[in-house]
Amino acid sequence: MSIEAVQVTRYFGQAAAVWQLDLSVPSGSVTGLVGPNGAGKTTLLLMLAGLLRPDSGSIRVAGLDPVAQPRQVHQAVGWMPDAFGTWDSLTCSEILETFAVAQDVERSTIMDRVQEMLRTVHLADMASAPARVLSRGQKQRLGLARALVHRPQVLLLDEPASGMDPRSRADLRILLRELAGAGVTVLVSSHILGELEEMVDHVAFVSRGRTVHGAVSGADEAGDAGVETAEGSTGAAGRPRPVRTAWRMRALDGDLLADWLRGSELAGVVEEPGAVRLELADDRAAAQALRQAVEAGVEVMAFGPVTGTLEETYLAMEEERR
Ligand SMILES: Nc1ncnc2c1ncn2[C@@H]1O[C@H](COP(=O)(O)OP(=O)(O)OP(=O)(O)O)[C@@H](O)[C@H]1O
């Protein structure tokens, strides 16, 4: 596990923003952090980034303790806050350069790295522009470049897509998937659930300062309280759940599809003639199911994860906006 939080608590005055929270995030994956306003997501991310001390509990990020080893954690982590404050008179290039220096990036490589990062977030044209002229979405992209400039092992993003246009959001999704593929651990909070669903491998729900068991494998589980309440969550609650577990297969011949499903060992239901919904453990299981269906002669014309399950699960959570 690349991020491990055990019984972490943080108070602001009398109010517990995060309370006895458990979270385990696997390495090399993209994990979503989902919860209502005031649930404690930002507070949690700040503690993981070594920018806020927990009152109690233990945290390990890339094997490091943010309380005892803040400097090492800052170097291991890329942090992108929801609102990225820039020094308005510095240029985009100067801002990235400043952060690269602060993060001890090898001096001789800094300018190349800065150019590379500006290209990655499509701001190369703005390299010499002062930050004050950037739009909100462009500032977000610069914030992403800043978080990545020192090649962190762990990337913590708080609402990164807010203010970004559709092209930038799509680029963000692709970039986060690529980073995870290269072994970076990504934890991303977002309220844009449809988008999160497409980019994350797992999701952890936060409610009233605690992680709750978020089953996102489909409407059935979500509907019958697949999400435990904050009070009911213990133990495995901190383990994020895989996201793509409900899949829909459509075929030209509905009877053949239904026969194949009955004869297979797979968990699934016929939703309507020509369409079945399958519960599959992971992407590999999905690929196998598709192969089996095709080999059995089913003329599959569409197959993909059922979207909207994250939102269904979210809405099934006890509403507790603060
Ligand atoms: N510096 C602070 N001082 C006092 N209370 C705070 C502070 N920071 C956060 N809180 C409180 O802690 C709780 C959790 O806030 P936090 O910002 O972590 O929630 P969040 O899940 O990130 O919310 P959102 O989705 O709206 O960004 C809220 O009730 C908030 O008012």
Short mmCIF file of C-alpha atoms and ligand atoms in Angstrom, two decimals:
data_model
loop_
_atom_site.label_atom_id
_atom_site.label_comp_id
_atom_site.label_asym_id
_atom_site.label_seq_id
_atom_site.Cartn_x
_atom_site.Cartn_y
_atom_site.Cartn_z
CA MET A 1 0.00 0.00 0.00
CA SER A 2 1.30 3.39 -0.91
CA ILE A 3 -1.00 5.35 1.37
CA GLU A 4 -2.04 3.96 4.72
CA ALA A 5 -4.06 5.93 7.27
CA VAL A 6 -5.07 4.25 10.50
CA GLN A 7 -7.55 5.76 12.95
CA VAL A 8 -6.65 9.29 11.92
CA THR A 9 -8.45 12.11 13.75
CA ARG A 10 -8.25 15.86 13.29
CA TYR A 11 -10.31 18.42 15.18
CA PHE A 12 -10.93 22.06 14.37
CA GLY A 13 -12.03 23.45 17.72
CA GLN A 14 -14.70 21.11 19.07
CA ALA A 15 -15.60 19.67 15.67
CA ALA A 16 -13.92 16.57 14.28
CA ALA A 17 -13.26 17.20 10.58
CA VAL A 18 -11.73 13.72 10.31
CA TRP A 19 -12.50 11.10 12.91
CA GLN A 20 -10.88 7.70 13.35
CA LEU A 21 -10.50 7.39 9.61
CA ASP A 22 -8.93 4.36 7.95
CA LEU A 23 -7.72 4.37 4.37
CA SER A 24 -5.46 2.10 2.31
CA VAL A 25 -4.60 3.12 -1.22
CA PRO A 26 -2.80 0.62 -3.45
CA SER A 27 0.33 1.63 -5.35
CA GLY A 28 0.14 2.39 -9.04
CA SER A 29 -3.59 2.99 -9.12
CA VAL A 30 -6.01 5.86 -9.37
CA THR A 31 -8.32 6.03 -6.36
CA GLY A 32 -11.24 8.41 -6.04
CA LEU A 33 -12.15 10.15 -2.81
CA VAL A 34 -15.84 10.88 -2.77
CA GLY A 35 -18.06 12.49 -0.16
CA PRO A 36 -20.44 15.35 0.53
CA ASN A 37 -19.31 18.93 1.23
CA GLY A 38 -17.62 19.09 4.59
CA ALA A 39 -17.02 15.33 4.78
CA GLY A 40 -13.33 15.85 5.52
CA LYS A 41 -11.72 15.10 2.16
CA THR A 42 -9.54 18.22 1.98
CA THR A 43 -8.55 17.85 5.63
CA LEU A 44 -7.51 14.27 4.93
CA LEU A 45 -5.54 15.20 1.80
CA LEU A 46 -3.73 17.96 3.68
CA MET A 47 -2.68 15.49 6.37
CA LEU A 48 -1.50 12.97 3.76
CA ALA A 49 0.51 15.73 2.07
CA GLY A 50 2.22 16.56 5.35
CA LEU A 51 0.64 20.02 5.46
CA LEU A 52 -1.60 19.48 8.48
CA ARG A 53 -0.88 17.45 11.60
CA PRO A 54 -3.36 14.81 12.69
CA ASP A 55 -4.38 14.98 16.35
CA SER A 56 -4.10 11.20 16.57
CA GLY A 57 -3.69 8.11 14.43
CA SER A 58 -0.92 7.13 12.08
CA ILE A 59 -0.24 7.93 8.43
CA ARG A 60 2.25 6.44 6.00
CA VAL A 61 2.71 7.86 2.52
CA ALA A 62 5.21 6.05 0.31
CA GLY A 63 6.44 4.43 3.53
CA LEU A 64 7.07 7.83 5.14
CA ASP A 65 5.51 9.45 8.20
CA PRO A 66 4.28 12.98 7.34
CA VAL A 67 4.56 14.07 10.98
CA ALA A 68 8.09 12.83 11.58
CA GLN A 69 9.42 13.21 8.01
CA PRO A 70 7.58 16.17 6.46
CA ARG A 71 10.40 17.17 4.12
CA GLN A 72 10.72 13.67 2.63
CA VAL A 73 6.94 13.48 2.28
CA HIS A 74 6.85 16.82 0.45
CA GLN A 75 9.37 15.43 -1.99
CA ALA A 76 7.53 12.14 -2.47
CA VAL A 77 4.14 13.78 -2.90
CA GLY A 78 2.70 16.01 -5.59
CA TRP A 79 -0.08 18.14 -4.11
CA MET A 80 -2.67 19.98 -6.13
CA PRO A 81 -5.08 22.02 -3.99
CA ASP A 82 -8.58 22.87 -5.21
CA ALA A 83 -7.64 26.53 -5.58
CA PHE A 84 -4.07 27.03 -6.65
CA GLY A 85 -2.72 30.37 -5.48
CA THR A 86 -0.13 31.70 -7.90
CA TRP A 87 2.28 34.56 -7.64
CA ASP A 88 0.58 36.75 -10.15
CA SER A 89 3.61 38.64 -11.40
CA LEU A 90 5.70 35.52 -12.08
CA THR A 91 5.42 33.80 -15.43
CA CYS A 92 4.19 30.22 -15.76
CA SER A 93 7.71 29.12 -16.47
CA GLU A 94 9.12 30.96 -13.45
CA ILE A 95 6.50 29.46 -11.15
CA LEU A 96 7.37 25.91 -12.19
CA GLU A 97 11.07 26.69 -12.00
CA THR A 98 10.65 28.03 -8.46
CA PHE A 99 8.88 24.87 -7.36
CA ALA A 100 11.43 22.65 -9.07
CA VAL A 101 14.23 24.43 -7.21
CA ALA A 102 12.35 24.15 -3.91
CA GLN A 103 11.91 20.42 -4.56
CA ASP A 104 15.63 19.92 -5.17
CA VAL A 105 15.23 18.91 -8.81
CA GLU A 106 18.67 18.53 -10.38
CA ARG A 107 19.58 22.07 -11.52
CA SER A 108 20.81 21.12 -14.97
CA THR A 109 17.50 19.42 -15.78
CA ILE A 110 15.11 22.03 -14.44
CA MET A 111 14.49 24.05 -17.61
CA ASP A 112 13.88 20.93 -19.69
CA ARG A 113 11.53 19.61 -17.05
CA VAL A 114 9.65 22.92 -16.88
CA GLN A 115 9.19 22.94 -20.68
CA GLU A 116 8.07 19.31 -20.62
CA MET A 117 5.50 20.03 -17.91
CA LEU A 118 4.16 23.08 -19.74
CA ARG A 119 3.73 20.95 -22.85
CA THR A 120 2.04 18.21 -20.84
CA VAL A 121 -0.63 20.61 -19.59
CA HIS A 122 -0.82 22.46 -22.92
CA LEU A 123 0.49 25.74 -21.57
CA ALA A 124 3.68 25.95 -23.63
CA ASP A 125 2.29 29.02 -25.41
CA MET A 126 1.83 30.71 -22.05
CA ALA A 127 5.33 29.99 -20.74
CA SER A 128 6.26 33.68 -20.64
CA ALA A 129 2.83 34.96 -19.66
CA PRO A 130 2.36 36.24 -16.12
CA ALA A 131 0.13 33.96 -14.04
CA ARG A 132 -2.41 36.74 -13.53
CA VAL A 133 -3.59 36.44 -17.13
CA LEU A 134 -4.43 32.74 -16.82
CA SER A 135 -8.04 31.66 -16.80
CA ARG A 136 -9.28 29.49 -13.92
CA GLY A 137 -8.92 26.32 -15.96
CA GLN A 138 -5.43 27.30 -17.10
CA LYS A 139 -4.47 27.98 -13.47
CA GLN A 140 -5.69 24.51 -12.59
CA ARG A 141 -3.50 23.05 -15.32
CA LEU A 142 -0.52 25.01 -14.08
CA GLY A 143 -1.28 23.67 -10.60
CA LEU A 144 -1.16 20.16 -12.03
CA ALA A 145 2.18 20.85 -13.68
CA ARG A 146 3.49 22.23 -10.41
CA ALA A 147 2.37 19.09 -8.57
CA LEU A 148 4.20 16.90 -11.09
CA VAL A 149 7.38 18.89 -11.67
CA HIS A 150 9.51 16.82 -9.28
CA ARG A 151 8.21 13.42 -10.46
CA PRO A 152 6.38 12.48 -7.26
CA GLN A 153 5.61 8.87 -6.33
CA VAL A 154 2.24 9.87 -4.91
CA LEU A 155 -0.11 12.42 -6.40
CA LEU A 156 -2.85 14.01 -4.26
CA LEU A 157 -5.41 16.05 -6.18
CA ASP A 158 -8.26 18.03 -4.65
CA GLU A 159 -11.01 18.68 -7.20
CA PRO A 160 -8.49 18.94 -10.04
CA ALA A 161 -11.01 19.18 -12.87
CA SER A 162 -12.99 22.12 -11.52
CA GLY A 163 -12.82 24.97 -13.98
CA MET A 164 -11.29 22.83 -16.73
CA ASP A 165 -12.93 22.63 -20.13
CA PRO A 166 -13.93 19.21 -21.57
CA ARG A 167 -10.69 18.82 -23.56
CA SER A 168 -8.57 19.57 -20.48
CA ARG A 169 -10.63 17.14 -18.39
CA ALA A 170 -10.14 14.41 -20.95
CA ASP A 171 -6.40 15.16 -20.99
CA LEU A 172 -6.38 14.97 -17.19
CA ARG A 173 -8.03 11.56 -17.26
CA ILE A 174 -5.50 10.25 -19.76
CA LEU A 175 -2.57 11.74 -17.85
CA LEU A 176 -3.66 10.24 -14.53
CA ARG A 177 -4.09 6.82 -16.14
CA GLU A 178 -0.63 7.09 -17.69
CA LEU A 179 0.93 8.11 -14.38
CA ALA A 180 -0.72 5.19 -12.59
CA GLY A 181 0.56 2.91 -15.36
CA ALA A 182 4.04 4.20 -14.63
CA GLY A 183 3.64 3.29 -10.95
CA VAL A 184 2.49 6.62 -9.48
CA THR A 185 -0.21 6.36 -6.81
CA VAL A 186 -2.99 8.84 -7.45
CA LEU A 187 -5.65 9.87 -4.94
CA VAL A 188 -8.18 12.30 -6.38
CA SER A 189 -11.18 13.95 -4.79
CA SER A 190 -13.99 15.05 -7.05
CA HIS A 191 -17.68 15.78 -7.10
CA ILE A 192 -17.91 15.06 -10.81
CA LEU A 193 -18.82 11.44 -10.37
CA GLY A 194 -19.35 10.43 -13.99
CA GLU A 195 -15.90 11.64 -14.79
CA LEU A 196 -14.34 10.07 -11.74
CA GLU A 197 -15.93 6.78 -12.68
CA GLU A 198 -14.05 6.78 -15.97
CA MET A 199 -10.67 7.54 -14.47
CA VAL A 200 -10.46 5.66 -11.17
CA ASP A 201 -9.73 2.03 -10.36
CA HIS A 202 -11.12 2.25 -6.86
CA VAL A 203 -13.19 4.62 -4.83
CA ALA A 204 -13.24 5.46 -1.13
CA PHE A 205 -16.28 7.20 0.29
CA VAL A 206 -15.82 9.69 3.09
CA SER A 207 -18.73 10.63 5.28
CA ARG A 208 -18.59 12.68 8.47
CA GLY A 209 -14.85 12.42 8.62
CA ARG A 210 -14.70 8.64 8.20
CA THR A 211 -14.30 6.31 5.29
CA VAL A 212 -17.39 4.26 4.71
CA HIS A 213 -17.74 1.06 2.82
CA GLY A 214 -18.51 2.15 -0.71
CA ALA A 215 -19.76 -0.69 -2.85
CA VAL A 216 -20.07 0.60 -6.37
CA SER A 217 -20.65 -2.64 -8.12
CA GLY A 218 -24.12 -1.73 -9.20
CA ALA A 219 -27.50 -0.27 -8.50
CA ASP A 220 -28.66 -3.30 -6.55
CA GLU A 221 -25.98 -3.02 -3.94
CA ALA A 222 -26.20 0.73 -3.88
CA GLY A 223 -29.93 0.64 -3.57
CA ASP A 224 -30.05 -1.75 -0.66
CA ALA A 225 -27.60 0.21 1.41
CA GLY A 226 -24.44 -1.26 -0.03
CA VAL A 227 -22.99 1.80 1.62
CA GLU A 228 -22.76 1.52 5.35
CA THR A 229 -23.50 4.52 7.45
CA ALA A 230 -20.63 6.28 9.12
CA GLU A 231 -21.52 4.74 12.42
CA GLY A 232 -21.62 1.24 10.98
CA SER A 233 -18.27 1.33 9.28
CA THR A 234 -15.29 -0.42 10.72
CA GLY A 235 -12.37 -2.55 9.64
CA ALA A 236 -12.47 -2.97 5.87
CA ALA A 237 -14.09 0.43 5.49
CA GLY A 238 -10.74 1.96 4.69
CA ARG A 239 -10.11 -0.31 1.76
CA PRO A 240 -11.24 1.39 -1.43
CA ARG A 241 -13.61 -0.58 -3.61
CA PRO A 242 -13.02 -1.37 -7.28
CA VAL A 243 -15.14 0.79 -9.52
CA ARG A 244 -15.69 -1.14 -12.72
CA THR A 245 -17.53 -4.18 -11.42
CA ALA A 246 -20.88 -3.82 -13.19
CA TRP A 247 -20.78 -4.40 -16.93
CA ARG A 248 -23.46 -4.41 -19.60
CA MET A 249 -23.35 -6.66 -22.64
CA ARG A 250 -25.64 -6.21 -25.62
CA ALA A 251 -26.03 -8.76 -28.39
CA LEU A 252 -27.99 -9.10 -31.61
CA ASP A 253 -29.79 -12.26 -30.49
CA GLY A 254 -31.26 -11.80 -27.00
CA ASP A 255 -32.19 -15.47 -26.57
CA LEU A 256 -28.70 -16.64 -27.39
CA LEU A 257 -27.25 -14.07 -24.97
CA ALA A 258 -29.60 -15.17 -22.18
CA ASP A 259 -28.82 -18.85 -22.83
CA TRP A 260 -25.11 -18.15 -22.71
CA LEU A 261 -25.48 -16.28 -19.40
CA ARG A 262 -27.51 -19.12 -17.86
CA GLY A 263 -24.93 -21.66 -18.97
CA SER A 264 -21.99 -19.62 -17.71
CA GLU A 265 -20.80 -19.41 -14.14
CA LEU A 266 -21.09 -15.64 -14.18
CA ALA A 267 -23.24 -13.54 -11.87
CA GLY A 268 -25.60 -11.52 -13.99
CA VAL A 269 -29.18 -10.71 -14.91
CA VAL A 270 -31.07 -10.14 -18.12
CA GLU A 271 -32.02 -6.45 -18.02
CA GLU A 272 -34.05 -6.43 -21.21
CA PRO A 273 -34.13 -8.49 -24.39
CA GLY A 274 -30.64 -8.38 -25.85
CA ALA A 275 -28.95 -6.85 -22.76
CA VAL A 276 -27.45 -8.44 -19.67
CA ARG A 277 -25.79 -6.87 -16.67
CA LEU A 278 -22.81 -8.79 -15.30
CA GLU A 279 -21.04 -8.49 -11.96
CA LEU A 280 -17.33 -8.94 -12.68
CA ALA A 281 -14.47 -8.66 -10.23
CA ASP A 282 -12.13 -6.60 -12.37
CA ASP A 283 -11.12 -5.63 -15.91
CA ARG A 284 -9.47 -9.02 -16.49
CA ALA A 285 -12.67 -10.85 -15.59
CA ALA A 286 -14.51 -8.58 -18.02
CA ALA A 287 -12.12 -9.42 -20.83
CA GLN A 288 -12.58 -13.14 -20.11
CA ALA A 289 -16.37 -12.83 -20.07
CA LEU A 290 -16.30 -11.12 -23.45
CA ARG A 291 -14.09 -13.83 -24.91
CA GLN A 292 -16.35 -16.59 -23.55
CA ALA A 293 -19.43 -14.96 -25.02
CA VAL A 294 -17.88 -14.51 -28.44
CA GLU A 295 -16.52 -18.07 -28.43
CA ALA A 296 -20.02 -19.32 -27.58
CA GLY A 297 -21.30 -17.64 -30.73
CA VAL A 298 -22.98 -14.65 -29.09
CA GLU A 299 -22.87 -11.72 -31.51
CA VAL A 300 -21.82 -9.03 -29.05
CA MET A 301 -22.34 -5.51 -30.34
CA ALA A 302 -21.64 -3.53 -27.17
CA PHE A 303 -19.84 -4.28 -23.93
CA GLY A 304 -18.66 -1.84 -21.29
CA PRO A 305 -18.83 -0.81 -17.65
CA VAL A 306 -22.22 0.36 -16.47
CA THR A 307 -21.85 4.05 -15.85
CA GLY A 308 -23.67 5.99 -13.20
CA THR A 309 -23.13 3.42 -10.45
CA LEU A 310 -20.86 5.76 -8.54
CA GLU A 311 -23.56 8.40 -8.51
CA GLU A 312 -26.19 5.88 -7.47
CA THR A 313 -24.03 4.79 -4.57
CA TYR A 314 -23.25 8.34 -3.60
CA LEU A 315 -26.90 9.30 -3.54
CA ALA A 316 -27.66 6.24 -1.44
CA MET A 317 -25.29 7.50 1.21
CA GLU A 318 -26.91 9.14 4.15
CA GLU A 319 -27.14 12.81 3.20
CA GLU A 320 -25.08 14.83 5.57
CA ARG A 321 -23.77 17.92 3.83
CA ARG A 322 -22.15 20.27 6.29
N1 LIG B 1 -9.27 25.53 9.03
C1 LIG B 1 -10.45 25.13 9.48
N2 LIG B 1 -11.00 25.66 10.59
C2 LIG B 1 -12.19 25.24 11.06
N3 LIG B 1 -12.93 24.28 10.50
C3 LIG B 1 -12.44 23.70 9.40
C4 LIG B 1 -11.19 24.09 8.82
N4 LIG B 1 -10.96 23.33 7.72
C5 LIG B 1 -12.03 22.51 7.61
N5 LIG B 1 -12.91 22.73 8.61
C6 LIG B 1 -14.18 22.01 8.82
O1 LIG B 1 -13.91 20.63 8.74
C7 LIG B 1 -14.94 19.94 8.04
C8 LIG B 1 -14.33 19.18 6.86
O2 LIG B 1 -13.89 20.13 5.89
P1 LIG B 1 -13.15 19.70 4.55
O3 LIG B 1 -12.75 20.96 3.85
O4 LIG B 1 -12.10 18.73 4.88
O5 LIG B 1 -14.33 18.98 3.77
P2 LIG B 1 -14.42 18.49 2.25
O6 LIG B 1 -14.91 17.08 2.28
O7 LIG B 1 -13.14 18.75 1.56
O8 LIG B 1 -15.55 19.44 1.66
P3 LIG B 1 -15.80 20.01 0.15
O9 LIG B 1 -16.30 18.85 -0.64
O10 LIG B 1 -16.86 21.04 0.36
O11 LIG B 1 -14.51 20.57 -0.34
C9 LIG B 1 -15.96 20.99 7.64
O12 LIG B 1 -17.02 20.98 8.58
C10 LIG B 1 -15.19 22.29 7.71
O13 LIG B 1 -16.03 23.36 8.04
#
